[in-house]
Short mmCIF file of C-alpha atoms and ligand atoms in Angstrom, two decimals:
data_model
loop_
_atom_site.label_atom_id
_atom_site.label_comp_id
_atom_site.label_asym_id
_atom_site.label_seq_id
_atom_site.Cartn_x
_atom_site.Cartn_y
_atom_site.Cartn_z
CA UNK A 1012 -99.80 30.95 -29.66
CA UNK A 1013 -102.24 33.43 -29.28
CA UNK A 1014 -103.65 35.16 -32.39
CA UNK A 1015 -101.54 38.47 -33.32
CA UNK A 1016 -103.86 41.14 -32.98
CA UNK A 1017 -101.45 44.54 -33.75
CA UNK A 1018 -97.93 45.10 -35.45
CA UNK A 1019 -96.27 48.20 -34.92
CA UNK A 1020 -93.65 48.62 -38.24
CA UNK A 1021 -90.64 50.82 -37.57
CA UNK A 1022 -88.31 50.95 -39.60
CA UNK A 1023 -84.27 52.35 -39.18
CA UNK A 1024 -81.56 53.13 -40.75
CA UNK A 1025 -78.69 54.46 -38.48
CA UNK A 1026 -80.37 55.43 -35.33
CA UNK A 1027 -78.02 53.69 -33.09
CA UNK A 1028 -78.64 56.60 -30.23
CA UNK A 1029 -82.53 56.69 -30.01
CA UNK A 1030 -83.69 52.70 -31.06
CA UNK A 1031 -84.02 51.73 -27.20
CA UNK A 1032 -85.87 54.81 -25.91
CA UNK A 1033 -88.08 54.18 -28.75
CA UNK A 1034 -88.66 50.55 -28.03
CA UNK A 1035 -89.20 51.55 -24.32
CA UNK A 1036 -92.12 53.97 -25.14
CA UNK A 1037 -93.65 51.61 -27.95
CA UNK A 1038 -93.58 48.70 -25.44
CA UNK A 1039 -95.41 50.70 -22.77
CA UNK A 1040 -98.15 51.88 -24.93
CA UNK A 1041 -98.72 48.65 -26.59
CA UNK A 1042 -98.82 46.79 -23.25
CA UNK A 1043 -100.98 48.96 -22.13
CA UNK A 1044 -103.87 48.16 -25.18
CA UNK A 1045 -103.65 44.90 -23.95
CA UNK A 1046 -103.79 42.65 -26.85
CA UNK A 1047 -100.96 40.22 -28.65
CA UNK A 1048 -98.81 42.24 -30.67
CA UNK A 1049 -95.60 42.34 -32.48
CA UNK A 1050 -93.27 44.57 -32.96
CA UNK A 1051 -91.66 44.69 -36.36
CA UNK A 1052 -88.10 46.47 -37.28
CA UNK A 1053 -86.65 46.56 -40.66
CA UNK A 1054 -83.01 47.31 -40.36
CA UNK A 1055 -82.69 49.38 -43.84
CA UNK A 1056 -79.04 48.76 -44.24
CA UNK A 1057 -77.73 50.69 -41.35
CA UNK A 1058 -73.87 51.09 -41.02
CA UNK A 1059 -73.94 52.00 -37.16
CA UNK A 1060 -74.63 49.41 -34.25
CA UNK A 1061 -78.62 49.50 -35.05
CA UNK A 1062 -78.66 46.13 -35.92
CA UNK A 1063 -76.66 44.73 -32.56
CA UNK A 1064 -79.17 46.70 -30.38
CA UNK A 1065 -82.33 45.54 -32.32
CA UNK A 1066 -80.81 41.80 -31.98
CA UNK A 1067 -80.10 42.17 -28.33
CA UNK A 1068 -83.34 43.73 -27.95
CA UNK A 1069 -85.32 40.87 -29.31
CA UNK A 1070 -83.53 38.48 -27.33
CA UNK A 1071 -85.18 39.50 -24.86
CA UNK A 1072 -88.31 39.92 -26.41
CA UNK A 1073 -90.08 37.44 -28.23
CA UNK A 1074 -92.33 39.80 -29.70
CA UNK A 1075 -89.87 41.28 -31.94
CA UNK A 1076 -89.29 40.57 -35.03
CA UNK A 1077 -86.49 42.11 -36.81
CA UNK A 1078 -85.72 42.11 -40.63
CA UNK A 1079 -82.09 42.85 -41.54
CA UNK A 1080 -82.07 44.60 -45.06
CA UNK A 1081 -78.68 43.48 -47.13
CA UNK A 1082 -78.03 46.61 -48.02
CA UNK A 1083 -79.72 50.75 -47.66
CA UNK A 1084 -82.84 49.78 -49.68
CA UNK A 1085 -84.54 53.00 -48.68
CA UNK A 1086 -87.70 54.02 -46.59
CA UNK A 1087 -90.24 52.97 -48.38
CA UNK A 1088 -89.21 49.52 -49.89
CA UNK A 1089 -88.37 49.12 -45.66
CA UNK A 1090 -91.92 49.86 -45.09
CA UNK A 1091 -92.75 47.39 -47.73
CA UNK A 1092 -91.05 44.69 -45.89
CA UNK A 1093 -92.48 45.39 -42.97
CA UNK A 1094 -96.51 45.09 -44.13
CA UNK A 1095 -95.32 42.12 -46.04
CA UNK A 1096 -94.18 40.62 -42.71
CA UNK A 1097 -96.71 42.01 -40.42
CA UNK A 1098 -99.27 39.48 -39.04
CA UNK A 1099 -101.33 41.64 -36.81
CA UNK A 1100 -105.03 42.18 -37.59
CA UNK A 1101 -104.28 46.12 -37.70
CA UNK A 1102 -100.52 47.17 -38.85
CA UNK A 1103 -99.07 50.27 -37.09
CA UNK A 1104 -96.17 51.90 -39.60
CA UNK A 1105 -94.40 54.38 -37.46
CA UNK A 1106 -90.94 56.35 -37.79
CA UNK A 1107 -87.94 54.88 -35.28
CA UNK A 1108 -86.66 58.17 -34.55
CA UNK A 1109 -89.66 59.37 -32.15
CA UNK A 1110 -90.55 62.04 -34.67
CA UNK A 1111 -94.10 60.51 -34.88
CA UNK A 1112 -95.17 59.57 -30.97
CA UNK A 1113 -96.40 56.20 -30.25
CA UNK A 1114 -98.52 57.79 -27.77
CA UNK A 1115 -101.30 58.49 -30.49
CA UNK A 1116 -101.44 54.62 -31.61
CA UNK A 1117 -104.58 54.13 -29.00
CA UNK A 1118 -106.19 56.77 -30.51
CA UNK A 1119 -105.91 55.02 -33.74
CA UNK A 1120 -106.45 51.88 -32.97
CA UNK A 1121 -109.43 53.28 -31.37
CA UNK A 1122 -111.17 55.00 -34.87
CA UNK A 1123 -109.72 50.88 -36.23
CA UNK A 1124 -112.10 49.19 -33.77
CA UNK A 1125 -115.04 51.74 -34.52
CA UNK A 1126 -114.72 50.36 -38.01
CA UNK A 1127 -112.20 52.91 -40.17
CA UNK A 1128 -110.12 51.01 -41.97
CA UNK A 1129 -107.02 53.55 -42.89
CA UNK A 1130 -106.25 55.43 -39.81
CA UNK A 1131 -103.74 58.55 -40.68
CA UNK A 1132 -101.89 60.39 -38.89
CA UNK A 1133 -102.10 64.34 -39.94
CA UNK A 1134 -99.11 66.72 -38.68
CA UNK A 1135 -101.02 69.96 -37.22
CA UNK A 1136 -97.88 71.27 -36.20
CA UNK A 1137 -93.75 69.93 -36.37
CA UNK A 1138 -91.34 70.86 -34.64
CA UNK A 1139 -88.07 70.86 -34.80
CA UNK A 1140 -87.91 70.63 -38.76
CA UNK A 1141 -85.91 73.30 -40.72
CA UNK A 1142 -88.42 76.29 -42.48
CA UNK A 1143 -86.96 74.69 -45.95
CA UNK A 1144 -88.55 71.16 -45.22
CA UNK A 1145 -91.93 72.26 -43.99
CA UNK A 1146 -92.10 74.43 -46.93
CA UNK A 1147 -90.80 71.93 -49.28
CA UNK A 1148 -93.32 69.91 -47.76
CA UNK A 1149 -96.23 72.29 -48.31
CA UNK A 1150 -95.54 72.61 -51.68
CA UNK A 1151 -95.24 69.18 -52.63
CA UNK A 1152 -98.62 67.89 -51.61
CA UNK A 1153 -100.63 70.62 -53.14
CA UNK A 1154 -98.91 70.03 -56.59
CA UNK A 1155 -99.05 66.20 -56.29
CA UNK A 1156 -102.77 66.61 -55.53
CA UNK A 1157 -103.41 69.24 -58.21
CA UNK A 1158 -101.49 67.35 -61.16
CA UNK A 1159 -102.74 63.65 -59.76
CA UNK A 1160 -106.55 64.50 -59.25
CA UNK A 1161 -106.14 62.27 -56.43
CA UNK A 1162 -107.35 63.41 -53.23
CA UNK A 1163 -103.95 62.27 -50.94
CA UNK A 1164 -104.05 63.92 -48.09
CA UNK A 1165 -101.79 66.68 -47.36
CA UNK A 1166 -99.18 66.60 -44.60
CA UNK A 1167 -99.93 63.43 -43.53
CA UNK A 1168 -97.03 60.95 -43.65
CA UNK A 1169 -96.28 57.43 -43.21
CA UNK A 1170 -97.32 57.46 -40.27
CA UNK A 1171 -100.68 55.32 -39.91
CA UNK A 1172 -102.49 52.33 -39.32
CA UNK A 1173 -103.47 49.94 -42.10
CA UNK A 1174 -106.32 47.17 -41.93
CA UNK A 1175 -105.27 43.72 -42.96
CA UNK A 1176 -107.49 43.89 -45.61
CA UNK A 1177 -105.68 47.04 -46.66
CA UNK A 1178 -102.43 45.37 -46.13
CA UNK A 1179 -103.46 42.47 -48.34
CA UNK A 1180 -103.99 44.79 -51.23
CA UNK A 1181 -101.12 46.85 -50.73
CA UNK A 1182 -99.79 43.91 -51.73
CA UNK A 1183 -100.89 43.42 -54.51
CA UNK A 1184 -99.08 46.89 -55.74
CA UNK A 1185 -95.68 45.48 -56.91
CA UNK A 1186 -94.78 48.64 -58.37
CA UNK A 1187 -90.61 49.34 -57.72
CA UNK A 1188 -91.08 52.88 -57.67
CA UNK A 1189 -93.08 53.25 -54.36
CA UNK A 1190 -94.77 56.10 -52.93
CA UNK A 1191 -96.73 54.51 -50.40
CA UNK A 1192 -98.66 57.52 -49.18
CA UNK A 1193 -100.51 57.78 -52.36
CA UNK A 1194 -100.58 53.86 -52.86
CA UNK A 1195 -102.58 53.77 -49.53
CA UNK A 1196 -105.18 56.41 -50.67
CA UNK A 1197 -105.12 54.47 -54.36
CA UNK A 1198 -106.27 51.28 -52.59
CA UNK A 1199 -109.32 53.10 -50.85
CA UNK A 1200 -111.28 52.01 -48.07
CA UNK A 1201 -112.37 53.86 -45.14
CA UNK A 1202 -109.64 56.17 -44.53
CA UNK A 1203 -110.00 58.42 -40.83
CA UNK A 1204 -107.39 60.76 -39.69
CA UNK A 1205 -106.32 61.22 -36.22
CA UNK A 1206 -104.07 64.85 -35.36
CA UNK A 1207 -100.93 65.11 -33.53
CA UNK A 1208 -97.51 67.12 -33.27
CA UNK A 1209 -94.61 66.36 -34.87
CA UNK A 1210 -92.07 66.28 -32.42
CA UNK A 1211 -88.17 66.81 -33.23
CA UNK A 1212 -86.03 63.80 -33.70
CA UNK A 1213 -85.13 61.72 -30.11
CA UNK A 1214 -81.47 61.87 -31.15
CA UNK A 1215 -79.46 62.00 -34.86
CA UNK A 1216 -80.49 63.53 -37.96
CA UNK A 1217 -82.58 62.73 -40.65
CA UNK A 1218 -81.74 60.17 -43.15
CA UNK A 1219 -83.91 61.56 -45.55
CA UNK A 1220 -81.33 63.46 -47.92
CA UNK A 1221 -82.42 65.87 -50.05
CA UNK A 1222 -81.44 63.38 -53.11
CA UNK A 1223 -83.41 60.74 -51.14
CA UNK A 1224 -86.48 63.51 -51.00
CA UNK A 1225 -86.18 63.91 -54.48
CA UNK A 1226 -86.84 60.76 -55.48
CA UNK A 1227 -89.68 60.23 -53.21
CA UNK A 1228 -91.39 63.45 -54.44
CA UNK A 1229 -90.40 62.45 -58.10
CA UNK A 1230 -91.93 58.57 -57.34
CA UNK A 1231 -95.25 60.51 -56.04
CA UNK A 1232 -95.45 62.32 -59.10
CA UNK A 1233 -95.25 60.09 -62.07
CA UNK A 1234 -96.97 57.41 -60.67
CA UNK A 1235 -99.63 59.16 -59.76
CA UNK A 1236 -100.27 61.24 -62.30
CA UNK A 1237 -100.22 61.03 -66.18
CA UNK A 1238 -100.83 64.41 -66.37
CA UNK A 1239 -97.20 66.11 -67.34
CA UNK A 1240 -97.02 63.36 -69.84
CA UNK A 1241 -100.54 64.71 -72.14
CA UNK A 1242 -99.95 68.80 -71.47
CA UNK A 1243 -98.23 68.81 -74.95
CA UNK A 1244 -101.33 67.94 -76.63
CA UNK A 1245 -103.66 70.80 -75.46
CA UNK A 1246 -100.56 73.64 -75.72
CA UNK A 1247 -99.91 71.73 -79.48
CA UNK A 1248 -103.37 72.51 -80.38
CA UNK A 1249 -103.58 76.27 -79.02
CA UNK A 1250 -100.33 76.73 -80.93
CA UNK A 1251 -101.61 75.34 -83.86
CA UNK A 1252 -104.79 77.76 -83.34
CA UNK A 1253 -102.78 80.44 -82.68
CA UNK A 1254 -100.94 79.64 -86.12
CA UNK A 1255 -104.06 79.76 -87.83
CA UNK A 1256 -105.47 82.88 -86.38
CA UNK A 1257 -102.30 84.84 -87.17
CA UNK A 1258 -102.22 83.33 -91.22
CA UNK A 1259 -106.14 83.95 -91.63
CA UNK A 1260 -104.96 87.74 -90.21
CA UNK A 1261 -102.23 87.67 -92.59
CA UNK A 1262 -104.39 86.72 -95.37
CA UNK A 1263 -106.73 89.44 -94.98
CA UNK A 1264 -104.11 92.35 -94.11
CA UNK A 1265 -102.65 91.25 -97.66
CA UNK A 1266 -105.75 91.79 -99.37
CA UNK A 1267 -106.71 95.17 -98.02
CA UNK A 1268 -103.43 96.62 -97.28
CA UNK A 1269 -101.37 98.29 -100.04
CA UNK A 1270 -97.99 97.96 -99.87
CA UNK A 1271 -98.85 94.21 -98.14
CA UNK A 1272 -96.80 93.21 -95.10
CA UNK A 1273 -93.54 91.51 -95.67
CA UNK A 1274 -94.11 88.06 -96.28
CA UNK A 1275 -91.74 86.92 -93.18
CA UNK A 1276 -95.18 87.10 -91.38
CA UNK A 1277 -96.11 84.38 -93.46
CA UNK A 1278 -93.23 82.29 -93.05
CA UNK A 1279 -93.54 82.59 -88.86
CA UNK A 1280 -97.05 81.81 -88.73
CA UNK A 1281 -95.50 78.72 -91.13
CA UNK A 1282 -92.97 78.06 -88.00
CA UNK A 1283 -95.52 78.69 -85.10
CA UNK A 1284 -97.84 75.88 -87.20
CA UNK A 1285 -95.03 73.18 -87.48
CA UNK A 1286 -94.28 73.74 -83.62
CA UNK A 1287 -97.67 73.10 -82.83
CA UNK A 1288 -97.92 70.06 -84.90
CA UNK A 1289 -95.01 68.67 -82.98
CA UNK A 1290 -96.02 69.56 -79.45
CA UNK A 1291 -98.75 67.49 -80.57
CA UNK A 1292 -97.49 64.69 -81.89
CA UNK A 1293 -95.21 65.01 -78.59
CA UNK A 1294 -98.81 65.06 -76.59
CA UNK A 1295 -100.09 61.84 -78.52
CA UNK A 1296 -97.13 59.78 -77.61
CA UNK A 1297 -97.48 61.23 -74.43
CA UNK A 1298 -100.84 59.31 -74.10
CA UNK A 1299 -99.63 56.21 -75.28
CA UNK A 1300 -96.59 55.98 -72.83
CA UNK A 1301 -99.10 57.12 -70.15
CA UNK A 1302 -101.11 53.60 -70.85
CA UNK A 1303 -98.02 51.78 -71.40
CA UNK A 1304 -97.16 53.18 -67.82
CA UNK A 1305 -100.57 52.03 -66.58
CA UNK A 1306 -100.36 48.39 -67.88
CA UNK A 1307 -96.55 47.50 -66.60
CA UNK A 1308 -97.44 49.14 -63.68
CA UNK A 1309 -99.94 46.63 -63.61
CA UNK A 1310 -101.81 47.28 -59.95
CA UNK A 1311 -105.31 45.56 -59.94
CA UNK A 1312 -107.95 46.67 -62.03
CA UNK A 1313 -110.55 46.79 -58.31
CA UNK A 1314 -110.04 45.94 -54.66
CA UNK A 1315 -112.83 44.28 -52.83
CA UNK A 1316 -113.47 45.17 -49.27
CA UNK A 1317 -115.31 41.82 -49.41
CA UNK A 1318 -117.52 39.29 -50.69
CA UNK A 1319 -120.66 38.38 -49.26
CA UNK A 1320 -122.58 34.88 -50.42
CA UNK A 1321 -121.51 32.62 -53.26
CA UNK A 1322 -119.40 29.78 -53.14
CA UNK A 1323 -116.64 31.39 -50.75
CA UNK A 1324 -118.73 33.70 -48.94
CA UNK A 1325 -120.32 33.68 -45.34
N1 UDP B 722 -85.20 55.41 -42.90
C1 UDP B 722 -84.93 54.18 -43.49
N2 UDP B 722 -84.20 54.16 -44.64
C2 UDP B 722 -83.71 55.30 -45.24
C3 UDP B 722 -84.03 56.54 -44.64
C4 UDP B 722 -84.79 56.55 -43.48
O1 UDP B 722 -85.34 53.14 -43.00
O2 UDP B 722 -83.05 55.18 -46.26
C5 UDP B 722 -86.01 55.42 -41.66
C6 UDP B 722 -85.41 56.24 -40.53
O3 UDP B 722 -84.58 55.44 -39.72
C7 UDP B 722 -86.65 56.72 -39.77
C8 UDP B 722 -87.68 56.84 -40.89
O4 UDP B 722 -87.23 56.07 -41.97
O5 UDP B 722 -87.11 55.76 -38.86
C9 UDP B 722 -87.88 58.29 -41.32
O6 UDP B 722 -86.65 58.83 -41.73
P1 UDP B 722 -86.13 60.25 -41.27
O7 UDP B 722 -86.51 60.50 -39.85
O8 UDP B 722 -84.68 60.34 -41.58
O9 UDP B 722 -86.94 61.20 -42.24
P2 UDP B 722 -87.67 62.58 -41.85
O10 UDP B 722 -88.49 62.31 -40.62
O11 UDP B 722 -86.57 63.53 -41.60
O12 UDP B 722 -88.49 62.88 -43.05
MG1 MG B 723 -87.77 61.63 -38.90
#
């Protein structure tokens, strides 16, 4: 068998009404790039007739490969699957419902063979989506990137294509709660992004429910950032200054005022000081579950792009 050179990933869950129109239009683009691919579905535990048309469909086609999920497992562990699967040279991940269209895989596989590495695909416009989700949306990536430091890029989705090398250190990531988006800009490498429109869904609605969102924007957010976790320890300090600023006040207005104030100044600068000692102990553990965090999460400490001489190199 000839060498696989692309995967296209897709997975579903429930979209009974739009799988074979999206087959169709992956099949004619990746004919048309003219290499050996394979074309990868991970049926995430749908309850419709997905799974029957994805079995009939790669009956016919022996370049499908279809992973049946035992149960919902969600998106993102689906997407999981489907890199760990994938045998292609460059892995295409790509939304089943024709929200993302496979007509802008040449392009990326295009900036691939000129050398970039991560190839992502950046929503310029989408349409179809509700004014709640795009604005959801907004917000969410410019307070990931703000409290992670990291640099993932905004309104850019799953939608991209991944090295193998990239794939191979993906992973090593066995994290359970998986944000891939920022796991993919975590593992570095030469990361290119390609523009397109959104388009609506090709049929059905989105499986993404807002407690499914939730948890996806709440995965993004602690494990990338450690940052919620130490903000008691700077507000325990200013408190604790702010304590101290008021008694030293109180001291003096005591000495030069006659009658003194009432000494229930005293006793709140007292209170103001204790709360600031606690926000800071609060902050310290903070920074000790924040490395306890880092070591179970235990990803790799580097990634190599490769190695060149020595005993295994070329
Ligand atoms: N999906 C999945 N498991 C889920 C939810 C969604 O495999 O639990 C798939 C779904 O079939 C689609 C892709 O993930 O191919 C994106 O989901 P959806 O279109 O519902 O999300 P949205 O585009 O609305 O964010
Ligand atoms: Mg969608």
């Amino acid at each position: 068998m000839k060498e696989i050179v692309y995967s296209v990933i897709a997975p579903a869950c429930n979209e009974e009404e739009g799988i074979e129109e999206f087959y169709r239009r992956v099949k004619d683009v990746m004919d048309a790039a003219g290499e050996e691919y394979e074309l990868v579905f991970v049926n995430d535990g749908s309850r419709d007739s997905t799974i029957d048309k994805l079995l009939k469909i790669q009956s016919r086609d022996r370049r499908v490969v279809v992973l049946d999920f035992s149960r919902n497992f969600g998106h993102q562990i689906a997407v999981t699957a489907g890199i760990e699967h994938a045998r292609g040279r460059a892995v295409v991940v790509i939304d089943a419902d024709l929200q993302d269209p496979p007509e802008v895989i040449p392009q990326m596989i295009e900036m691939w063979k000129q050398g970039c590495e991560v190839v992502y695909g950046k929503r310029v416009k989408r349409k179809g989506e509700s004014a709640f989700k795009r604005m959801t949306a907004f917000l969410f990536y410019r307070v990931l990137n703000v409290l992670s430091g990291q640099k993932i890029p905004k309104d850019a989705g799953d939608f991209r294509l991944l090295d193998r090398k990239v794939c191979e250190a993906m992973k090593t990531l066995r994290e359970h709660g998986r944000f891939l988006r920022g796991m993919v800009n975590w593992v570095g490498f030469r990361q290119a992004k390609v523009e397109y429109v959104r388009d609506p869904r090709f049929a059905g609605e989105t499986k993404y429910t807002m407690k499914k969102m939730m948890r996806l924007a709440g995965d993004g957010i602690v494990g990338f950032s450690a940052r919620p976790l130490k903000i008691a320890l700077p507000a325990g300090l200013a408190v604790c200054f702010l304590a101290l600023l008021y008694l030293i006040a109180m001291i003096i207005l005591t000495c030069v005022l006659t009658p003194p104030p009432t000494y229930l100044h005293f006793v709140l600068a007292a209170i103001l000081g204790v709360l600031g000692l606690v926000l800071c102990a609060l902050g310290i553990m903070g920074i000790y579950m924040g490395r306890i965090f880092d070591e179970v999460q235990n990803r790799p400490l580097y990634i190599l792009r490769g190695k060149y001489g020595g005993e295994n190199g070329g």
